[in-house]
CSV table of C-alpha atoms in Angstrom, one decimal:
chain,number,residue,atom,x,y,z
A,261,UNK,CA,2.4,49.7,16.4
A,262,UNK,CA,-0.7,50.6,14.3
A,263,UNK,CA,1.3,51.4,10.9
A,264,UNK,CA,3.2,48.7,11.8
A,265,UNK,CA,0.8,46.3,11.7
A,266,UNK,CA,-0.2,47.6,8.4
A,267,UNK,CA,2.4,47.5,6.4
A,268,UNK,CA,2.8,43.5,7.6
A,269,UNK,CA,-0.8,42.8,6.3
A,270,UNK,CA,0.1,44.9,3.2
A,271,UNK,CA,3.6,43.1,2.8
A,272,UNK,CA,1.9,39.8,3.6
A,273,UNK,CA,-0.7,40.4,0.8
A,274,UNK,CA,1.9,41.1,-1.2
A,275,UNK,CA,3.8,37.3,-0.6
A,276,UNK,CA,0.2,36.2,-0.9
A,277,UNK,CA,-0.4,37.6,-4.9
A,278,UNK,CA,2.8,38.2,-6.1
A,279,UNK,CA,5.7,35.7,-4.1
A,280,UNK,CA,7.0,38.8,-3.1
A,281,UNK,CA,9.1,38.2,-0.5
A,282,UNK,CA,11.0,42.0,-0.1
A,283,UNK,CA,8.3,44.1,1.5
A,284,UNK,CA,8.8,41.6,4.4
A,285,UNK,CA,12.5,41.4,4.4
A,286,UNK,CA,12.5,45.5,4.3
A,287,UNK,CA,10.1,45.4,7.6
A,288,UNK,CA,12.4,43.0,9.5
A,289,UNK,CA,14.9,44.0,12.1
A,290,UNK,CA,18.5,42.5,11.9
A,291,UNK,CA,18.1,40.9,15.0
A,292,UNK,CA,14.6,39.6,15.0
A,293,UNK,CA,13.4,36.4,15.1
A,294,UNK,CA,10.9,34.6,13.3
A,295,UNK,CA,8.9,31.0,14.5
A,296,UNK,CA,6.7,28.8,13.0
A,297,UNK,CA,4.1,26.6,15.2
A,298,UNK,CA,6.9,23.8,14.8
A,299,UNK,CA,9.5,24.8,16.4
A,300,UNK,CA,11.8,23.1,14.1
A,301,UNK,CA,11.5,26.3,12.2
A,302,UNK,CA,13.3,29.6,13.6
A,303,UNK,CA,15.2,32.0,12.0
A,304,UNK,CA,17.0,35.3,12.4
A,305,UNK,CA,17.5,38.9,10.9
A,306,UNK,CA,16.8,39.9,7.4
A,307,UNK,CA,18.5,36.7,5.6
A,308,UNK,CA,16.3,34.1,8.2
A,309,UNK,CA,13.1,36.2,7.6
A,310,UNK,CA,14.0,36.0,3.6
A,311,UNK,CA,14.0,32.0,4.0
A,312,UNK,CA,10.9,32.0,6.1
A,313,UNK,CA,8.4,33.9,3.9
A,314,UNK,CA,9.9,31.7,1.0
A,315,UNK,CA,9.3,28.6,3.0
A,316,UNK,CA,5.9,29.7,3.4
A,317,UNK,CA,5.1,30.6,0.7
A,318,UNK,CA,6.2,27.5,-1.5
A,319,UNK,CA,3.3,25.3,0.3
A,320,UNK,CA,0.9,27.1,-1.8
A,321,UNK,CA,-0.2,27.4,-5.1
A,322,UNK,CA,-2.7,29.6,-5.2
A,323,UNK,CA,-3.2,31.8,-2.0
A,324,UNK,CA,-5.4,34.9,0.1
A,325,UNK,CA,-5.2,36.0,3.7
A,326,UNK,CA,-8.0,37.5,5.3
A,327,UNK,CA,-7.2,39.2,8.4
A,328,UNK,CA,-10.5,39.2,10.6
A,329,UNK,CA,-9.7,40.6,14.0
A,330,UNK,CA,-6.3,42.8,15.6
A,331,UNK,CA,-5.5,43.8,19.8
A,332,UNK,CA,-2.4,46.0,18.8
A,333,UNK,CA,-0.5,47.3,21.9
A,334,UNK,CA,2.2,50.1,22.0
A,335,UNK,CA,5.3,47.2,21.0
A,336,UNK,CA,3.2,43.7,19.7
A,337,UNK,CA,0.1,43.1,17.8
A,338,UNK,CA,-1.9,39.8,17.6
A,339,UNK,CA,-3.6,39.0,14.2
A,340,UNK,CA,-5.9,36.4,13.8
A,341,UNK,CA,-6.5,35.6,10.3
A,342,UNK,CA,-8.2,33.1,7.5
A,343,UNK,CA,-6.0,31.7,4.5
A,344,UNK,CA,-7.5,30.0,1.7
A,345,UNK,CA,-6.2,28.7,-1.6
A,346,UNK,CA,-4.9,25.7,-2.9
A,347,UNK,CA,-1.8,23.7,-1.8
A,348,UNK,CA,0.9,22.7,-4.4
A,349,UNK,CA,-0.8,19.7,-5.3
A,350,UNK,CA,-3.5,21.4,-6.2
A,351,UNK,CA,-5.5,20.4,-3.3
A,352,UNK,CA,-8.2,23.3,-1.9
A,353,UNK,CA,-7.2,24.3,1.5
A,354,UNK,CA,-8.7,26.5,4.2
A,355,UNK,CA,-6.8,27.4,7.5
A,356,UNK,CA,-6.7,29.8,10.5
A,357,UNK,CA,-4.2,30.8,12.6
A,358,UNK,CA,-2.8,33.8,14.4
A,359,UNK,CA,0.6,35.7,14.3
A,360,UNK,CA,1.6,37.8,16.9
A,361,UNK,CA,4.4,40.4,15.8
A,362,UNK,CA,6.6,42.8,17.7
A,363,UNK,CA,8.7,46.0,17.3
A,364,UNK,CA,8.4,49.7,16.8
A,365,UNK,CA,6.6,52.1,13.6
A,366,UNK,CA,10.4,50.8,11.8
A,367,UNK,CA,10.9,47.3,12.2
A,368,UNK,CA,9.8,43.9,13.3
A,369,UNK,CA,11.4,42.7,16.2
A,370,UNK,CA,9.8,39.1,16.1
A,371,UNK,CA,7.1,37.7,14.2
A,372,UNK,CA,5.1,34.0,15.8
A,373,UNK,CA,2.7,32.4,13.8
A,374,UNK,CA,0.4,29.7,15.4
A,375,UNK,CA,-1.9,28.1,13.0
A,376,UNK,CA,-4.4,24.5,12.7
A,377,UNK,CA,-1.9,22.4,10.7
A,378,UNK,CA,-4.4,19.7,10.1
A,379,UNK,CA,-5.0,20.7,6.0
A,380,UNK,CA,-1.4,20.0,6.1
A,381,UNK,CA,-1.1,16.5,7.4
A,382,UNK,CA,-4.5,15.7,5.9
A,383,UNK,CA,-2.2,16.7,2.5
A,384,UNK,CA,1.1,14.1,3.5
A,385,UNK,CA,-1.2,11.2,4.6
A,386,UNK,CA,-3.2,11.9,1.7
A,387,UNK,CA,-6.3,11.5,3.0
A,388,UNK,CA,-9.5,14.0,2.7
């Protein structure tokens, strides 16, 4: 799972800089799944994983993920990680979170993110 977990910090870096979507989409199993902290936001296989990292991505205007600590095991890896930037407003953000992914050295089986939403509803009630 060690390469693994490589190329999804390189293909996330890549969604990060360039909305490039593809590196992800090309990691993704036909069958996997994909969840969000909400669970109002699941999706499936190469098409669901497209319209995730999209959805993601259009929160933010400007954006960079730091990964600061990994425990990868032989099928799943947890990746805790900073994100900074700005939101689409314009507003500076800072959040942490972790995603947990699983598979093989070839594809993602299922990716979970879990992350402190509160620059996010701090941004709808438009508060500080």
């Amino acid at each position: 799972m060690h390469s693994m977990t490589e190329r999804f910090t390189d293909a996330l870096h890549r969604i990060d800089s360039d909305r490039d979507v593809q590196p992800m989409v090309d990691l993704t199993g036909d069958d996997a799944q994909l969840v969000k902290l909400d669970e109002h936001h699941e999706t499936r296989g190469k098409d669901g994983a497209k319209t995730f990292w999209e959805d993601y991505r259009n929160v933010f205007g400007d954006l960079e993920t730091t990964f600061t600590h990994s425990v990868v095991g032989e099928d799943s890896a947890a990746l805790e990680w900073t994100s900074t930037g700005t939101l689409r407003s314009g507003k500076p953000f800072r959040y942490r979170g972790v995603t947990v992914i699983e598979g093989d050295e070839d594809r993602l089986t299922g990716v979970r993110t879990y992350y402190d939403s509160a620059a996010f509803l701090q941004e709808r009630a438009g508060t500080a």
